[in-house]
Short mmCIF file of N, CA and C in Angstrom, two decimals:
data_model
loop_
_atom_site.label_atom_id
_atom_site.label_comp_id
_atom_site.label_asym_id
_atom_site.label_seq_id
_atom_site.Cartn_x
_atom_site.Cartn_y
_atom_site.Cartn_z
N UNK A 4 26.94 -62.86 -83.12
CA UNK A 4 28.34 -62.64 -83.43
C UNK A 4 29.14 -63.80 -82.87
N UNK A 5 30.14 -64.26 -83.73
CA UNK A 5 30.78 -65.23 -83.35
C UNK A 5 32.41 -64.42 -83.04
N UNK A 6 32.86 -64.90 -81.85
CA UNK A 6 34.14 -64.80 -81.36
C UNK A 6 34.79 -65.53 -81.06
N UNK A 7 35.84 -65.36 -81.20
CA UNK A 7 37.38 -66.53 -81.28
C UNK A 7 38.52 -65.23 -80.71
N UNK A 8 39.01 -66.09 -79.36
CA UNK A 8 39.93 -64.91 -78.98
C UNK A 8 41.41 -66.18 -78.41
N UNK A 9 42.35 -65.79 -78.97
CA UNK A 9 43.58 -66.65 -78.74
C UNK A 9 45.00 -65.78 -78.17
N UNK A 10 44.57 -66.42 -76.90
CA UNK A 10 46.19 -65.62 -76.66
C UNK A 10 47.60 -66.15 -76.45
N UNK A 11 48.81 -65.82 -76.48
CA UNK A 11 49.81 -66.24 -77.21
C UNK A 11 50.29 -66.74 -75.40
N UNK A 12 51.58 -67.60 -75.23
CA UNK A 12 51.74 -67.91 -73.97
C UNK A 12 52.18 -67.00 -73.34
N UNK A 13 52.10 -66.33 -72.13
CA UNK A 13 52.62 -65.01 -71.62
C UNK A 13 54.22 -64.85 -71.25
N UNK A 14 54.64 -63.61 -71.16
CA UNK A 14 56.22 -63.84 -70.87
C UNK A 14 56.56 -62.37 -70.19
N UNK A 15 57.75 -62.26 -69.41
CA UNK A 15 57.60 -60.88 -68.39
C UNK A 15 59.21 -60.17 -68.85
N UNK A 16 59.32 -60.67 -70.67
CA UNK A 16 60.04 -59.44 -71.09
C UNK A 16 59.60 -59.29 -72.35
N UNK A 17 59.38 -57.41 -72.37
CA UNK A 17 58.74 -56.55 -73.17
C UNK A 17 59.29 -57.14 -74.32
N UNK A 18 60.97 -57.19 -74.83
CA UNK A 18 61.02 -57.04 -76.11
C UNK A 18 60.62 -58.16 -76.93
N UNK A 19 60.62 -59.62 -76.77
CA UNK A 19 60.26 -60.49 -76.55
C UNK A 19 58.79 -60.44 -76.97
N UNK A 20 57.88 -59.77 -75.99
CA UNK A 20 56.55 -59.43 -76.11
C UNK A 20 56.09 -58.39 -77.85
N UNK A 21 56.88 -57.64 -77.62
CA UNK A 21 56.67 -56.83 -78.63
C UNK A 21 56.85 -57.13 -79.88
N UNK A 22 58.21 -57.72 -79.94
CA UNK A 22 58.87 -58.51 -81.22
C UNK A 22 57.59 -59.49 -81.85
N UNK A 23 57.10 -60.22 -80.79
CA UNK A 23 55.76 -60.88 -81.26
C UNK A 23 54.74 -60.39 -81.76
N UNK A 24 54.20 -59.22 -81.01
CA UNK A 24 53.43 -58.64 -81.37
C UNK A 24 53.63 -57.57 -83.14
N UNK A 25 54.56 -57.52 -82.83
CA UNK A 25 55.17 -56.58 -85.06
C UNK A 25 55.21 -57.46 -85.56
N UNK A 26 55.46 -59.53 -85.01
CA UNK A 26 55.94 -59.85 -86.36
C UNK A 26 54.65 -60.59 -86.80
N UNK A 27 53.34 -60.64 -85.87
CA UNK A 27 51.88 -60.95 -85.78
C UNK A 27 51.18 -59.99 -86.83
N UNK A 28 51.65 -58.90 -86.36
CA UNK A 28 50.80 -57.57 -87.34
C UNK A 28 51.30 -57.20 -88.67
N UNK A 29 53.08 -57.97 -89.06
CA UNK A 29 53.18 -58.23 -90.00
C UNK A 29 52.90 -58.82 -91.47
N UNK A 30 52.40 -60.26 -90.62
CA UNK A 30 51.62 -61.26 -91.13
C UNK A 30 50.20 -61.02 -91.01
N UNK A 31 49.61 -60.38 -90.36
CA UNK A 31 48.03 -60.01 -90.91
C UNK A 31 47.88 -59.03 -91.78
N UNK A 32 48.71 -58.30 -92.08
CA UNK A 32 49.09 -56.68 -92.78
C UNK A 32 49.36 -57.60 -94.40
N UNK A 33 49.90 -58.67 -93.97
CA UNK A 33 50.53 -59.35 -95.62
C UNK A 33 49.25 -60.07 -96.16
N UNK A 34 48.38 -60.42 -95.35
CA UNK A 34 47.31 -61.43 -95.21
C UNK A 34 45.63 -60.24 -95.75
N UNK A 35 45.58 -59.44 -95.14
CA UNK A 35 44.63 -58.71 -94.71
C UNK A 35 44.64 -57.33 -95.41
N UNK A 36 45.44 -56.56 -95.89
CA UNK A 36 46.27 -55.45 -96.12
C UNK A 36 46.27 -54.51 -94.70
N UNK A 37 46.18 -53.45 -95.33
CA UNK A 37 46.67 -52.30 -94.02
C UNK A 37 45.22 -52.34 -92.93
N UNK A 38 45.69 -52.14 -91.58
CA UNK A 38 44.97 -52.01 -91.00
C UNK A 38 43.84 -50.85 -90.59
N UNK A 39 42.58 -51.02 -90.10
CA UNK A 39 41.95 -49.68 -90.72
C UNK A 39 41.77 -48.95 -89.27
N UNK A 40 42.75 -49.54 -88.31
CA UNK A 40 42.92 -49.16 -86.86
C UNK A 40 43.94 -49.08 -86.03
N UNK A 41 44.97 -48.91 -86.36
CA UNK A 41 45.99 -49.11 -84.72
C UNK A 41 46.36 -47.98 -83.96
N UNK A 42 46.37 -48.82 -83.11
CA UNK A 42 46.67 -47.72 -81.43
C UNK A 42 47.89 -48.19 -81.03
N UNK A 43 49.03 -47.66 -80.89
CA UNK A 43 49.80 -48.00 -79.92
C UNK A 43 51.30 -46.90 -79.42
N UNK A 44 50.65 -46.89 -78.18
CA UNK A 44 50.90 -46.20 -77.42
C UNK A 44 52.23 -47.12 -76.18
N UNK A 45 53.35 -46.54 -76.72
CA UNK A 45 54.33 -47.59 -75.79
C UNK A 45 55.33 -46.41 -74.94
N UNK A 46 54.66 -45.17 -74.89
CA UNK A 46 55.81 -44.16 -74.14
C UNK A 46 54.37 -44.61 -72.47
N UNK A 47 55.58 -45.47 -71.82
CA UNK A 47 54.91 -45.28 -70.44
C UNK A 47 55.41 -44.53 -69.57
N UNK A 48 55.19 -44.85 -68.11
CA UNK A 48 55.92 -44.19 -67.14
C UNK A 48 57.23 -44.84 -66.09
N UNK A 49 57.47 -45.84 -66.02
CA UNK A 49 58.28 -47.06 -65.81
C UNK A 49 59.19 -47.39 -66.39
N UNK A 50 60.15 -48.02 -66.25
CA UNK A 50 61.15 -48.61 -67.23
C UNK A 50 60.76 -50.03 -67.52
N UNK A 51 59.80 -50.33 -66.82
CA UNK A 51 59.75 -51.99 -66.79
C UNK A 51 58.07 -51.58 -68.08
N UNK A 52 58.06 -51.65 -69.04
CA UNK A 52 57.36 -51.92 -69.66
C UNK A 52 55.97 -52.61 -69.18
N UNK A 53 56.62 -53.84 -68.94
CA UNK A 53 55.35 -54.93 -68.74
C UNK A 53 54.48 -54.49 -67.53
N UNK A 54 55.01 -53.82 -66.87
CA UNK A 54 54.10 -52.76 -65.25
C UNK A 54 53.47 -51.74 -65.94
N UNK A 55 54.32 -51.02 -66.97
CA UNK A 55 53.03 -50.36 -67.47
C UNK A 55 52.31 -50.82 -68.55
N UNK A 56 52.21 -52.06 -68.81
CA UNK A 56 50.91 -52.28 -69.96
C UNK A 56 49.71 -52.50 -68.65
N UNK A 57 50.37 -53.76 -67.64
CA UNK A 57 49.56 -54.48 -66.86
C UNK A 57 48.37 -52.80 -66.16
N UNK A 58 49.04 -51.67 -65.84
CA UNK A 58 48.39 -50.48 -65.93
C UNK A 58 47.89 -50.18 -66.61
N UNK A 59 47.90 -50.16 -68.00
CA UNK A 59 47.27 -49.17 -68.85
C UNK A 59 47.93 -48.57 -69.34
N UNK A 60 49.19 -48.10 -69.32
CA UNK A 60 50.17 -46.90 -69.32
C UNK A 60 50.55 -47.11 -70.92
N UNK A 61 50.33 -48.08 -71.28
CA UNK A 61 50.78 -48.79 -72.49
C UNK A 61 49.70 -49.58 -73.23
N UNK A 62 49.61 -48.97 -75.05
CA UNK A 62 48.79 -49.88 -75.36
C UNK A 62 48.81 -50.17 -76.67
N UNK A 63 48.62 -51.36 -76.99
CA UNK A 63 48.69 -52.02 -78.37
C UNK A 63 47.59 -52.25 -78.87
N UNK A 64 47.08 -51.79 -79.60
CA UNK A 64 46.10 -52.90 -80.49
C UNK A 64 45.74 -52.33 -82.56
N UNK A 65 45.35 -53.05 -83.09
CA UNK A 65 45.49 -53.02 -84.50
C UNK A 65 44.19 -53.66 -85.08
N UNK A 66 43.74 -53.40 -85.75
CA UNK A 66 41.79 -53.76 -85.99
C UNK A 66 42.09 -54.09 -87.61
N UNK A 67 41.97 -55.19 -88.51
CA UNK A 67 42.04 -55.39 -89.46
C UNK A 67 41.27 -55.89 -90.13
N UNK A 68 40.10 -56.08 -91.16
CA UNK A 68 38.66 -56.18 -91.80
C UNK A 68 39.37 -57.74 -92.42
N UNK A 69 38.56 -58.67 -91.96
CA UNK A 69 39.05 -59.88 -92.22
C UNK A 69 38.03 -60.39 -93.70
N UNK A 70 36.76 -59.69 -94.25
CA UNK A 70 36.04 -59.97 -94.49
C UNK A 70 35.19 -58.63 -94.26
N UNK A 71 33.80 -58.75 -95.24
CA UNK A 71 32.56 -57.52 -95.09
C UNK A 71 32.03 -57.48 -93.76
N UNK A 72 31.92 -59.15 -92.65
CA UNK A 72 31.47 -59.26 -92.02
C UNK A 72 32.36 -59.94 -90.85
N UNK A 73 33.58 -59.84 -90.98
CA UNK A 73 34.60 -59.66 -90.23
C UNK A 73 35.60 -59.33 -89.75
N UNK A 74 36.14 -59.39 -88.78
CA UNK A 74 37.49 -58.45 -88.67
C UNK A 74 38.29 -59.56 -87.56
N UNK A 75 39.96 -58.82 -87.11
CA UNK A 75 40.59 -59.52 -86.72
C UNK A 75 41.53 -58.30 -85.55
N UNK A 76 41.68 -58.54 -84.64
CA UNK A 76 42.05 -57.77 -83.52
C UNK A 76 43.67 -58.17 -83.23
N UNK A 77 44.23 -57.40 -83.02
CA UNK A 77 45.47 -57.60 -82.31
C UNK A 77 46.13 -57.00 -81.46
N UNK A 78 46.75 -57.41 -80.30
CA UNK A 78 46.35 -56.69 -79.19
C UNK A 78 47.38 -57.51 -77.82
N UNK A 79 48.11 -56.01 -77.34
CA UNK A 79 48.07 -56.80 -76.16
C UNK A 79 47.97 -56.80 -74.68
N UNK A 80 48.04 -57.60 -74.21
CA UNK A 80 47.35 -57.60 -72.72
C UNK A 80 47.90 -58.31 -71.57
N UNK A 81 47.88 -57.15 -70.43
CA UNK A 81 48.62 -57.82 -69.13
C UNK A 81 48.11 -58.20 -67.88
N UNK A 82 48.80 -59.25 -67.49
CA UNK A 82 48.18 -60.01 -66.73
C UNK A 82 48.73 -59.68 -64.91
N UNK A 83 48.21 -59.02 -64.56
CA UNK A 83 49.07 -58.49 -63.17
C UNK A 83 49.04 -59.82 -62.30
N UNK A 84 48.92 -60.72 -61.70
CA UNK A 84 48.54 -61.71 -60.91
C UNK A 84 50.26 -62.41 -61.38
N UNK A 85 50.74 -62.33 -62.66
CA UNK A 85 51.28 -63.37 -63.50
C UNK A 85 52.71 -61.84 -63.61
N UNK A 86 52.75 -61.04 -64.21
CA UNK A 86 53.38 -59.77 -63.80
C UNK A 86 54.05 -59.98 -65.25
N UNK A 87 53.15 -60.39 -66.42
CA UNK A 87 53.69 -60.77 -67.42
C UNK A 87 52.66 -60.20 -68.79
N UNK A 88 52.94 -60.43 -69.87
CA UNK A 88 51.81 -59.58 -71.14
C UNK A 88 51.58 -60.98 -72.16
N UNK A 89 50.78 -60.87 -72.73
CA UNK A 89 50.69 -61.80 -73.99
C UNK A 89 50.27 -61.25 -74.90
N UNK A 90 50.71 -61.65 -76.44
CA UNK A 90 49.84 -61.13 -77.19
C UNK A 90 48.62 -61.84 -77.99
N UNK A 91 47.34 -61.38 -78.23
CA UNK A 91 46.28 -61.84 -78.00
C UNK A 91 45.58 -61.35 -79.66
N UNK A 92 44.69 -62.27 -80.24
CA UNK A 92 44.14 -62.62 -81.39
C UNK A 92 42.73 -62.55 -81.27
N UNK A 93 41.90 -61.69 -81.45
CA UNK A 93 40.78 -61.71 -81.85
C UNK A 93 39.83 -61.39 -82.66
N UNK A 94 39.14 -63.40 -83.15
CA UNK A 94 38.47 -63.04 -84.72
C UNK A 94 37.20 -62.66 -84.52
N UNK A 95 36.36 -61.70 -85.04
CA UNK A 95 35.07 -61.49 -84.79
C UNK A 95 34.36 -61.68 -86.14
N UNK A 96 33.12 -62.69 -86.02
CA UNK A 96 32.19 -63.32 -86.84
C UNK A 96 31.14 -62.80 -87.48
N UNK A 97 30.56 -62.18 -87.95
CA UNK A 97 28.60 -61.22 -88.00
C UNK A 97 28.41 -62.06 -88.77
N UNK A 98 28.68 -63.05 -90.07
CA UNK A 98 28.26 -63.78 -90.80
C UNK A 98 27.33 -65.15 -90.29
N UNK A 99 28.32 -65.65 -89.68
CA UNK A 99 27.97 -66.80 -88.49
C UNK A 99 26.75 -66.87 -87.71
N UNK A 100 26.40 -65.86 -87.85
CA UNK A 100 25.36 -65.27 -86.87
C UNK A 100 24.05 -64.97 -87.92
N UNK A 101 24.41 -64.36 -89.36
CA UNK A 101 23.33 -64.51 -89.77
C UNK A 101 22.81 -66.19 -90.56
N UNK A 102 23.94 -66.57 -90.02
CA UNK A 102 23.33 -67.71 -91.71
C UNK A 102 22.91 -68.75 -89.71
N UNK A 103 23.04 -68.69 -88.56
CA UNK A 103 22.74 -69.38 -87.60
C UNK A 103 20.91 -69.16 -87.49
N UNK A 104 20.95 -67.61 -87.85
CA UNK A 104 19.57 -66.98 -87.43
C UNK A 104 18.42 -67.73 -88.50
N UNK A 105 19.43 -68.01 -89.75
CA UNK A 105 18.81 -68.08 -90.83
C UNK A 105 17.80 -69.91 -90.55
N UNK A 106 19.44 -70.90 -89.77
CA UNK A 106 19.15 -71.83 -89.17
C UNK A 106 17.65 -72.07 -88.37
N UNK A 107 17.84 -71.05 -87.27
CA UNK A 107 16.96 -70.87 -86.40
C UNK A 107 15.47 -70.94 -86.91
N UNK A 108 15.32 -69.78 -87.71
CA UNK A 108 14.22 -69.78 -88.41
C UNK A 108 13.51 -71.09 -89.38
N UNK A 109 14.61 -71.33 -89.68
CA UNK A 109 13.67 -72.52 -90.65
C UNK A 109 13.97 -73.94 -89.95
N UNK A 110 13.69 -73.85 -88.64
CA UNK A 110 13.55 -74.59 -87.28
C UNK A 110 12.41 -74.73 -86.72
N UNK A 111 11.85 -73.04 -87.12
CA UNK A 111 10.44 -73.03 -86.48
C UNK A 111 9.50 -73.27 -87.50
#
C-alpha cells in the first residue's frame, strides 16, 4: 500500500481550522462525489475547541473512494505540544502495490 499523508500548516483558531477543513471536503465531494464516510463530531466539552480536538473530544474525518483501489482521507488533527490543529490529507494506494509486486516478481 502506498501512502501519501499531507498536512495543512497548523493554526490555534478553530474557525479558521474548520473553514479549511468544509472548504477541503468541498472540493473532494466536487472531485470524488459523496463521501462513503464522515465522522464529525464537534459538540466538545470546552469552549476552546482546539483543547478539545487536541483530546479527542472532537472529531473530523471524511473517507472518499478516490479510485477501485483508492481512497482519500480527510481529517483533522491536534497537535498538543503546538496547542494548535491542522487539517490533514490522506491518499491511500493498493494499486501501487500491486503493479510494484508485479515488478518484484519479474525481478526474480
Amino acid at each position: 500500500m502506498s501512502l501519501i499523508n499531507v498536512c495543512f500548516p497548523t493554526t490555534n483558531n478553530w474557525n479558521t481550522l474548520y473553514m479549511q477543513y468544509c472548504n477541503l471536503k468541498e472540493s473532494l465531494t466536487e472531485k470524488y462525489g459523496e463521501p462513503y464516510e464522515c465522522e464529525e463530531d464537534l459538540i466538545g466539552r470546552r469552549q476552546n475547541k482546539i483543547i478539545d480536538l487536541i483530546n479527542g473530544d472532537i472529531s473530523c474525518n471524511t473517507n472518499f473512494s478516490a479510485s477501485v483501489m483508492g481512497k482519500v482521507k480527510l481529517s483533522l488533527s491536534g497537535y498538543e505540544d503546538l496547542r494548535e490543529g491542522a487539517v490533514c490529507l490522506t491518499y491511500t494506494d493498493l494499486l501501487s502495490v500491486k503493479k510494484q509486486k508485479e515488478i518484484d516478481d519479474d525481478d526474480l
